[in-house]
PDB file of C-alpha atoms in Angstrom:
ATOM      1  CA  UNK A1286     117.330 120.021  41.010  1.00 42.00           C
ATOM      2  CA  UNK A1287     119.788 117.851  39.055  1.00 39.00           C
ATOM      3  CA  UNK A1288     123.136 116.498  40.214  1.00 40.00           C
ATOM      4  CA  UNK A1289     125.634 115.050  37.692  1.00 39.00           C
ATOM      5  CA  UNK A1290     128.236 112.577  38.975  1.00 37.00           C
ATOM      6  CA  UNK A1291     130.519 109.866  37.656  1.00 38.00           C
ATOM      7  CA  UNK A1292     129.024 106.371  37.496  1.00 37.00           C
ATOM      8  CA  UNK A1293     130.889 103.461  39.097  1.00 36.00           C
ATOM      9  CA  UNK A1294     129.435 100.132  38.051  1.00 40.00           C
ATOM     10  CA  UNK A1295     127.778 100.864  34.723  1.00 38.00           C
ATOM     11  CA  UNK A1296     129.063 101.500  31.264  1.00 38.00           C
ATOM     12  CA  UNK A1297     127.561 104.974  31.361  1.00 37.00           C
ATOM     13  CA  UNK A1298     130.065 107.761  31.787  1.00 39.00           C
ATOM     14  CA  UNK A1299     127.614 110.029  33.591  1.00 39.00           C
ATOM     15  CA  UNK A1300     124.019 109.760  34.787  1.00 41.00           C
ATOM     16  CA  UNK A1301     121.519 112.290  36.048  1.00 44.00           C
ATOM     17  CA  UNK A1302     119.815 111.938  39.382  1.00 42.00           C
ATOM     18  CA  UNK A1303     116.632 113.975  39.466  1.00 46.00           C
ATOM     19  CA  UNK A1304     114.601 114.904  42.491  1.00 48.00           C
ATOM     20  CA  UNK A1305     111.844 117.329  43.364  1.00 47.00           C
ATOM     21  CA  UNK A1306     110.814 119.005  46.583  1.00 50.00           C
ATOM     22  CA  UNK A1307     107.377 120.096  47.769  1.00 51.00           C
ATOM     23  CA  UNK A1308     105.899 121.322  51.023  1.00 51.00           C
ATOM     24  CA  UNK A1309     102.553 121.037  52.764  1.00 50.00           C
ATOM     25  CA  UNK A1310     101.082 121.911  56.142  1.00 56.00           C
ATOM     26  CA  UNK A1311      99.578 119.562  58.727  1.00 53.00           C
ATOM     27  CA  UNK A1312      98.476 120.993  62.085  1.00 50.00           C
ATOM     28  CA  UNK A1313     100.650 124.125  61.715  1.00 51.00           C
ATOM     29  CA  UNK A1314     103.723 121.993  60.953  1.00 53.00           C
ATOM     30  CA  UNK A1315     105.616 122.629  57.731  1.00 54.00           C
ATOM     31  CA  UNK A1316     106.531 119.328  56.052  1.00 54.00           C
ATOM     32  CA  UNK A1317     109.321 119.155  53.456  1.00 54.00           C
ATOM     33  CA  UNK A1318     109.088 116.149  51.138  1.00 53.00           C
ATOM     34  CA  UNK A1319     111.943 115.169  48.796  1.00 52.00           C
ATOM     35  CA  UNK A1320     111.047 112.867  45.876  1.00 50.00           C
ATOM     36  CA  UNK A1321     113.770 110.943  44.006  1.00 46.00           C
ATOM     37  CA  UNK A1322     113.054 109.868  40.446  1.00 47.00           C
ATOM     38  CA  UNK A1323     113.891 106.213  39.815  1.00 47.00           C
ATOM     39  CA  UNK A1324     111.559 104.978  37.103  1.00 48.00           C
ATOM     40  CA  UNK A1325     114.360 104.096  34.684  1.00 48.00           C
ATOM     41  CA  UNK A1326     116.955 101.447  35.422  1.00 52.00           C
ATOM     42  CA  UNK A1327     119.986 103.733  35.191  1.00 50.00           C
ATOM     43  CA  UNK A1328     118.232 106.297  37.417  1.00 47.00           C
ATOM     44  CA  UNK A1329     117.472 103.628  40.011  1.00 51.00           C
ATOM     45  CA  UNK A1330     121.137 102.638  39.988  1.00 53.00           C
ATOM     46  CA  UNK A1331     122.175 106.260  40.266  1.00 47.00           C
ATOM     47  CA  UNK A1332     119.719 106.810  43.119  1.00 48.00           C
ATOM     48  CA  UNK A1333     121.369 104.029  45.132  1.00 52.00           C
ATOM     49  CA  UNK A1334     124.799 105.562  44.643  1.00 47.00           C
ATOM     50  CA  UNK A1335     123.403 109.016  45.335  1.00 41.00           C
ATOM     51  CA  UNK A1336     121.745 108.349  48.681  1.00 45.00           C
ATOM     52  CA  UNK A1337     124.159 105.736  50.062  1.00 47.00           C
ATOM     53  CA  UNK A1338     127.692 106.986  50.909  1.00 45.00           C
ATOM     54  CA  UNK A1339     130.668 104.905  49.792  1.00 41.00           C
ATOM     55  CA  UNK A1340     134.312 105.105  50.716  1.00 47.00           C
ATOM     56  CA  UNK A1341     135.116 106.751  47.415  1.00 52.00           C
ATOM     57  CA  UNK A1342     136.018 110.415  48.136  1.00 52.00           C
ATOM     58  CA  UNK A1343     134.055 111.694  45.106  1.00 52.00           C
ATOM     59  CA  UNK A1344     130.893 109.956  46.266  1.00 48.00           C
ATOM     60  CA  UNK A1345     131.285 111.252  49.816  1.00 50.00           C
ATOM     61  CA  UNK A1346     131.772 114.784  48.475  1.00 57.00           C
ATOM     62  CA  UNK A1347     128.589 114.513  46.372  1.00 53.00           C
ATOM     63  CA  UNK A1348     126.637 113.251  49.386  1.00 55.00           C
ATOM     64  CA  UNK A1349     127.912 116.137  51.518  1.00 65.00           C
ATOM     65  CA  UNK A1350     126.997 118.643  48.796  1.00 66.00           C
ATOM     66  CA  UNK A1351     123.485 117.226  48.656  1.00 63.00           C
ATOM     67  CA  UNK A1352     123.114 117.533  52.426  1.00 64.00           C
ATOM     68  CA  UNK A1353     124.188 121.179  52.214  1.00 67.00           C
ATOM     69  CA  UNK A1354     121.652 121.877  49.463  1.00 64.00           C
ATOM     70  CA  UNK A1355     118.803 120.233  51.383  1.00 61.00           C
ATOM     71  CA  UNK A1356     119.774 122.125  54.530  1.00 66.00           C
ATOM     72  CA  UNK A1357     119.693 125.422  52.609  1.00 63.00           C
ATOM     73  CA  UNK A1358     116.259 124.622  51.167  1.00 59.00           C
ATOM     74  CA  UNK A1359     114.927 123.723  54.610  1.00 56.00           C
ATOM     75  CA  UNK A1360     116.291 126.913  56.156  1.00 59.00           C
ATOM     76  CA  UNK A1361     114.772 129.070  53.402  1.00 55.00           C
ATOM     77  CA  UNK A1362     111.376 127.454  53.909  1.00 52.00           C
ATOM     78  CA  UNK A1363     111.559 127.900  57.663  1.00 53.00           C
ATOM     79  CA  UNK A1364     112.583 131.556  57.356  1.00 48.00           C
ATOM     80  CA  UNK A1365     109.729 132.154  54.915  1.00 46.00           C
ATOM     81  CA  UNK A1366     107.275 130.520  57.314  1.00 45.00           C
ATOM     82  CA  UNK A1367     108.533 132.602  60.233  1.00 47.00           C
ATOM     83  CA  UNK A1368     108.485 135.843  58.244  1.00 43.00           C
ATOM     84  CA  UNK A1369     104.994 135.507  56.828  1.00 43.00           C
ATOM     85  CA  UNK A1370     103.385 132.943  59.133  1.00 42.00           C
ATOM     86  CA  UNK A1371     103.062 135.374  62.025  1.00 57.00           C
ATOM     87  CA  UNK A1372     100.138 137.149  60.364  1.00 90.00           C
ATOM     88  CA  UNK A1373      99.003 134.564  57.782  1.00 96.00           C
ATOM     89  CA  UNK A1374      98.835 130.926  58.857  1.00 96.00           C
ATOM     90  CA  UNK A1375      97.767 128.304  56.311  1.00 96.00           C
ATOM     91  CA  UNK A1376      96.651 125.215  58.193  1.00 97.00           C
ATOM     92  CA  UNK A1377      94.450 122.109  58.010  1.00 98.00           C
ATOM     93  CA  UNK A1378      92.246 119.927  60.181  1.00 98.00           C
ATOM     94  CA  UNK A1379      91.064 116.379  59.575  1.00 98.00           C
ATOM     95  CA  UNK A1380      87.278 116.278  59.204  1.00 97.00           C
ATOM     96  CA  UNK A1381      84.950 113.801  57.507  1.00 93.00           C
ATOM     97  CA  UNK A1382      87.750 111.551  56.309  1.00 95.00           C
ATOM     98  CA  UNK A1383      89.759 114.293  54.599  1.00 97.00           C
ATOM     99  CA  UNK A1384      92.105 117.169  55.338  1.00 98.00           C
ATOM    100  CA  UNK A1385      90.341 120.539  55.173  1.00 98.00           C
ATOM    101  CA  UNK A1386      92.369 123.694  54.714  1.00 98.00           C
ATOM    102  CA  UNK A1387      92.020 127.311  55.804  1.00 98.00           C
ATOM    103  CA  UNK A1388      94.033 130.517  56.089  1.00 98.00           C
ATOM    104  CA  UNK A1389      94.051 132.510  59.327  1.00 98.00           C
ATOM    105  CA  UNK A1390      94.976 136.197  59.222  1.00 98.00           C
ATOM    106  CA  UNK A1391      96.017 137.620  62.577  1.00 98.00           C
ATOM    107  CA  UNK A1392      95.737 141.405  62.961  1.00 97.00           C
ATOM    108  CA  UNK A1393      98.676 143.727  63.412  1.00 95.00           C
ATOM    109  CA  UNK A1394      99.759 143.721  67.044  1.00 95.00           C
ATOM    110  CA  UNK A1395      98.136 140.334  67.684  1.00 96.00           C
ATOM    111  CA  UNK A1396      98.235 139.538  71.405  1.00 95.00           C
ATOM    112  CA  UNK A1397      97.179 136.229  72.971  1.00 95.00           C
ATOM    113  CA  UNK A1398      95.850 138.084  76.019  1.00 96.00           C
ATOM    114  CA  UNK A1399      93.193 139.842  73.915  1.00 96.00           C
ATOM    115  CA  UNK A1400      89.907 138.195  72.905  1.00 98.00           C
ATOM    116  CA  UNK A1401      89.263 139.051  69.267  1.00 98.00           C
ATOM    117  CA  UNK A1402      86.086 139.050  67.180  1.00 98.00           C
ATOM    118  CA  UNK A1403      86.212 136.426  64.420  1.00 98.00           C
ATOM    119  CA  UNK A1404      85.054 136.687  60.804  1.00 98.00           C
ATOM    120  CA  UNK A1405      84.809 133.607  58.576  1.00 98.00           C
ATOM    121  CA  UNK A1406      85.019 134.592  54.888  1.00 98.00           C
ATOM    122  CA  UNK A1407      83.919 132.001  52.300  1.00 98.00           C
ATOM    123  CA  UNK A1408      85.111 132.135  48.693  1.00 98.00           C
ATOM    124  CA  UNK A1409      82.836 131.581  45.715  1.00 97.00           C
ATOM    125  CA  UNK A1410      83.008 128.585  43.394  1.00 96.00           C
ATOM    126  CA  UNK A1411      86.446 128.890  41.843  1.00 94.00           C
ATOM    127  CA  UNK A1412      89.720 127.079  41.152  1.00 95.00           C
ATOM    128  CA  UNK A1413      91.189 129.411  43.781  1.00 92.00           C
ATOM    129  CA  UNK A1414      90.539 129.124  47.478  1.00 94.00           C
ATOM    130  CA  UNK A1415      91.284 131.763  50.079  1.00 97.00           C
ATOM    131  CA  UNK A1416      93.201 133.908  47.556  1.00 95.00           C
ATOM    132  CA  UNK A1417      90.078 135.010  45.701  1.00 95.00           C
ATOM    133  CA  UNK A1418      87.973 136.119  48.685  1.00 96.00           C
ATOM    134  CA  UNK A1419      90.966 137.621  50.494  1.00 96.00           C
ATOM    135  CA  UNK A1420      91.684 139.805  47.461  1.00 95.00           C
ATOM    136  CA  UNK A1421      88.030 140.631  46.683  1.00 93.00           C
ATOM    137  CA  UNK A1422      87.030 141.549  50.209  1.00 96.00           C
ATOM    138  CA  UNK A1423      90.112 143.322  51.525  1.00 96.00           C
ATOM    139  CA  UNK A1424      89.233 141.824  54.907  1.00 98.00           C
ATOM    140  CA  UNK A1425      92.845 141.204  55.915  1.00 97.00           C
ATOM    141  CA  UNK A1426      93.584 144.923  55.653  1.00 97.00           C
ATOM    142  CA  UNK A1427      90.361 145.728  57.513  1.00 97.00           C
ATOM    143  CA  UNK A1428      91.278 143.236  60.241  1.00 98.00           C
ATOM    144  CA  UNK A1429      94.573 145.067  60.765  1.00 97.00           C
ATOM    145  CA  UNK A1430      92.861 148.439  61.259  1.00 96.00           C
ATOM    146  CA  UNK A1431      89.789 147.193  63.180  1.00 97.00           C
ATOM    147  CA  UNK A1432      91.520 144.532  65.272  1.00 97.00           C
ATOM    148  CA  UNK A1433      89.764 141.239  64.505  1.00 98.00           C
ATOM    149  CA  UNK A1434      90.806 137.798  63.258  1.00 98.00           C
ATOM    150  CA  UNK A1435      89.675 136.721  59.808  1.00 98.00           C
ATOM    151  CA  UNK A1436      89.726 133.101  58.668  1.00 98.00           C
ATOM    152  CA  UNK A1437      89.333 132.007  55.046  1.00 98.00           C
ATOM    153  CA  UNK A1438      88.129 128.370  54.886  1.00 98.00           C
ATOM    154  CA  UNK A1439      88.526 126.480  51.609  1.00 98.00           C
ATOM    155  CA  UNK A1440      86.036 124.219  49.863  1.00 98.00           C
ATOM    156  CA  UNK A1441      87.071 120.722  48.793  1.00 98.00           C
ATOM    157  CA  UNK A1442      88.881 120.862  45.448  1.00 96.00           C
ATOM    158  CA  UNK A1443      87.439 118.443  42.882  1.00 96.00           C
ATOM    159  CA  UNK A1444      88.493 118.451  39.211  1.00 94.00           C
ATOM    160  CA  UNK A1445      90.294 121.744  39.758  1.00 94.00           C
ATOM    161  CA  UNK A1446      87.323 123.589  41.284  1.00 95.00           C
ATOM    162  CA  UNK A1447      86.475 124.472  44.896  1.00 98.00           C
ATOM    163  CA  UNK A1448      82.781 124.689  45.881  1.00 98.00           C
ATOM    164  CA  UNK A1449      80.560 124.593  48.976  1.00 98.00           C
ATOM    165  CA  UNK A1450      77.590 122.373  49.748  1.00 98.00           C
ATOM    166  CA  UNK A1451      75.004 125.042  50.500  1.00 97.00           C
ATOM    167  CA  UNK A1452      72.012 122.749  49.959  1.00 94.00           C
ATOM    168  CA  UNK A1453      70.664 123.560  46.492  1.00 91.00           C
ATOM    169  CA  UNK A1454      74.091 124.539  45.188  1.00 95.00           C
ATOM    170  CA  UNK A1455      76.848 123.958  44.182  1.00 96.00           C
ATOM    171  CA  UNK A1456      78.334 120.925  42.396  1.00 96.00           C
ATOM    172  CA  UNK A1457      80.584 119.037  42.877  1.00 96.00           C
ATOM    173  CA  UNK A1458      80.285 119.633  46.656  1.00 97.00           C
ATOM    174  CA  UNK A1459      76.522 118.944  46.527  1.00 96.00           C
ATOM    175  CA  UNK A1460      76.751 115.836  44.339  1.00 96.00           C
ATOM    176  CA  UNK A1461      79.462 114.418  46.612  1.00 96.00           C
ATOM    177  CA  UNK A1462      77.445 115.441  49.692  1.00 96.00           C
ATOM    178  CA  UNK A1463      80.441 117.173  51.281  1.00 97.00           C
ATOM    179  CA  UNK A1464      79.662 118.011  54.918  1.00 98.00           C
ATOM    180  CA  UNK A1465      80.746 121.662  54.916  1.00 98.00           C
ATOM    181  CA  UNK A1466      78.569 122.467  57.927  1.00 98.00           C
ATOM    182  CA  UNK A1467      80.445 119.812  59.882  1.00 98.00           C
ATOM    183  CA  UNK A1468      83.733 121.253  58.653  1.00 98.00           C
ATOM    184  CA  UNK A1469      82.836 124.764  59.833  1.00 98.00           C
ATOM    185  CA  UNK A1470      81.636 123.455  63.195  1.00 98.00           C
ATOM    186  CA  UNK A1471      84.923 121.566  63.726  1.00 98.00           C
ATOM    187  CA  UNK A1472      86.909 124.551  62.480  1.00 98.00           C
ATOM    188  CA  UNK A1473      85.269 126.791  65.078  1.00 98.00           C
ATOM    189  CA  UNK A1474      86.065 124.260  67.810  1.00 98.00           C
ATOM    190  CA  UNK A1475      89.686 124.261  66.651  1.00 98.00           C
ATOM    191  CA  UNK A1476      89.924 128.060  66.507  1.00 98.00           C
ATOM    192  CA  UNK A1477      88.311 128.518  69.921  1.00 98.00           C
ATOM    193  CA  UNK A1478      90.874 126.165  71.462  1.00 98.00           C
ATOM    194  CA  UNK A1479      93.934 127.641  69.723  1.00 97.00           C
ATOM    195  CA  UNK A1480      93.171 131.364  69.343  1.00 98.00           C
ATOM    196  CA  UNK A1481      91.965 134.048  71.780  1.00 98.00           C
ATOM    197  CA  UNK A1482      88.485 134.573  70.307  1.00 98.00           C
ATOM    198  CA  UNK A1483      85.390 136.229  71.716  1.00 98.00           C
ATOM    199  CA  UNK A1484      82.895 133.437  71.028  1.00 98.00           C
ATOM    200  CA  UNK A1485      79.966 135.887  71.252  1.00 98.00           C
ATOM    201  CA  UNK A1486      81.289 137.871  68.284  1.00 98.00           C
ATOM    202  CA  UNK A1487      81.655 135.356  65.472  1.00 98.00           C
ATOM    203  CA  UNK A1488      80.466 136.388  62.005  1.00 98.00           C
ATOM    204  CA  UNK A1489      80.235 134.831  58.554  1.00 98.00           C
ATOM    205  CA  UNK A1490      80.449 136.434  55.146  1.00 98.00           C
ATOM    206  CA  UNK A1491      80.999 135.067  51.675  1.00 97.00           C
ATOM    207  CA  UNK A1492      80.659 135.709  47.975  1.00 96.00           C
ATOM    208  CA  UNK A1493      78.365 133.829  45.555  1.00 96.00           C
ATOM    209  CA  UNK A1494      78.552 130.122  46.529  1.00 97.00           C
ATOM    210  CA  UNK A1495      80.215 131.253  49.760  1.00 97.00           C
ATOM    211  CA  UNK A1496      77.261 133.512  50.550  1.00 97.00           C
ATOM    212  CA  UNK A1497      74.872 130.586  50.018  1.00 97.00           C
ATOM    213  CA  UNK A1498      76.817 128.667  52.652  1.00 98.00           C
ATOM    214  CA  UNK A1499      76.441 131.619  55.053  1.00 98.00           C
ATOM    215  CA  UNK A1500      72.659 131.193  54.946  1.00 98.00           C
ATOM    216  CA  UNK A1501      72.945 127.468  55.609  1.00 98.00           C
ATOM    217  CA  UNK A1502      75.278 128.099  58.557  1.00 98.00           C
ATOM    218  CA  UNK A1503      72.867 130.679  59.987  1.00 98.00           C
ATOM    219  CA  UNK A1504      70.130 128.071  59.678  1.00 98.00           C
ATOM    220  CA  UNK A1505      71.961 125.037  61.087  1.00 98.00           C
ATOM    221  CA  UNK A1506      74.637 126.560  63.336  1.00 98.00           C
ATOM    222  CA  UNK A1507      72.652 129.540  64.565  1.00 98.00           C
ATOM    223  CA  UNK A1508      74.063 129.324  68.074  1.00 98.00           C
ATOM    224  CA  UNK A1509      77.623 129.789  66.807  1.00 98.00           C
ATOM    225  CA  UNK A1510      77.165 133.051  64.889  1.00 98.00           C
ATOM    226  CA  UNK A1511      76.249 136.566  65.980  1.00 98.00           C
ATOM    227  CA  UNK A1512      75.307 137.628  62.430  1.00 98.00           C
ATOM    228  CA  UNK A1513      76.000 136.929  58.738  1.00 98.00           C
ATOM    229  CA  UNK A1514      76.714 139.200  55.774  1.00 98.00           C
ATOM    230  CA  UNK A1515      76.249 137.269  52.502  1.00 97.00           C
ATOM    231  CA  UNK A1516      77.227 138.909  49.194  1.00 96.00           C
ATOM    232  CA  UNK A1517      75.621 138.045  45.824  1.00 95.00           C
ATOM    233  CA  UNK A1518      73.662 134.983  46.932  1.00 94.00           C
ATOM    234  CA  UNK A1519      70.299 133.750  48.227  1.00 91.00           C
ATOM    235  CA  UNK A1520      68.940 131.155  50.601  1.00 92.00           C
ATOM    236  CA  UNK A1521      69.331 127.700  49.025  1.00 91.00           C
ATOM    237  CA  UNK A1522      68.742 125.452  52.027  1.00 92.00           C
ATOM    238  CA  UNK A1523      65.257 124.679  53.320  1.00 92.00           C
ATOM    239  CA  UNK A1524      63.375 124.628  55.570  1.00 94.00           C
ATOM    240  CA  UNK A1525      64.485 127.939  57.070  1.00 95.00           C
ATOM    241  CA  UNK A1526      64.268 127.209  60.768  1.00 96.00           C
ATOM    242  CA  UNK A1527      67.083 128.866  62.769  1.00 97.00           C
ATOM    243  CA  UNK A1528      67.082 128.229  66.512  1.00 97.00           C
ATOM    244  CA  UNK A1529      66.812 131.970  67.197  1.00 97.00           C
ATOM    245  CA  UNK A1530      66.482 135.236  65.303  1.00 97.00           C
ATOM    246  CA  UNK A1531      69.828 136.039  63.646  1.00 98.00           C
ATOM    247  CA  UNK A1532      70.809 139.412  62.105  1.00 98.00           C
ATOM    248  CA  UNK A1533      71.471 139.309  58.343  1.00 98.00           C
ATOM    249  CA  UNK A1534      72.729 142.040  56.048  1.00 97.00           C
ATOM    250  CA  UNK A1535      72.577 140.911  52.419  1.00 96.00           C
ATOM    251  CA  UNK A1536      74.380 142.534  49.489  1.00 95.00           C
ATOM    252  CA  UNK A1537      73.525 141.816  45.869  1.00 90.00           C
ATOM    253  CA  UNK A1538      76.492 143.499  44.207  1.00 71.00           C
ATOM    254  CA  UNK A1539      80.180 143.970  44.900  1.00 57.00           C
TER     255      UNK A1539
END
């Protein structure tokens, strides 16, 4: 947004004060961040006049107008979060020295007194995260009709691409040795403590690179999953030595 106001102590008749707003989520809390631009000298001077009220009535009016605008933005963001956040919650946890993100879809009629089955759905290698697998799979709609929770974890984004470290694939997650197994393990701990989940009915599915991760999870976190359903992917992590027999249904098309 841009606000134009009369300058006081410069020879400039008018200056522009520019700012931008962005939002992000940390532990289910929506954070609004306002950034003021002050790289140029006249913008730095304008910024000082803009954010510090003076006795001049025009300056006070501008400050009040800005407060009203910021309040309106905040209210719109909060209303949006309340309207859509009840069924889709985009959140993050801190694991392995970085914030890891995921989307939780709660089924229609979600009730904290009910223990729900849980499905983890892993996207393929892509610039997109949860959006791609949510659209491809239609699992959110299925969760609404079959009454389960579906969570869409996201791979670490490097150079515009999100991938999973499934062992033999895929870069850049493999070359950076991203601990995605550790992420999923911590994510399950978080979900079990914050959502009413039947821990005996936890399943994993994924597409392409996401399906490769399903095999690795079945191998290394066998005790946490009832079954996996990988789509368009093979085992890429060896040796195959799960702690118990685990049901697998594998699809090689979609």
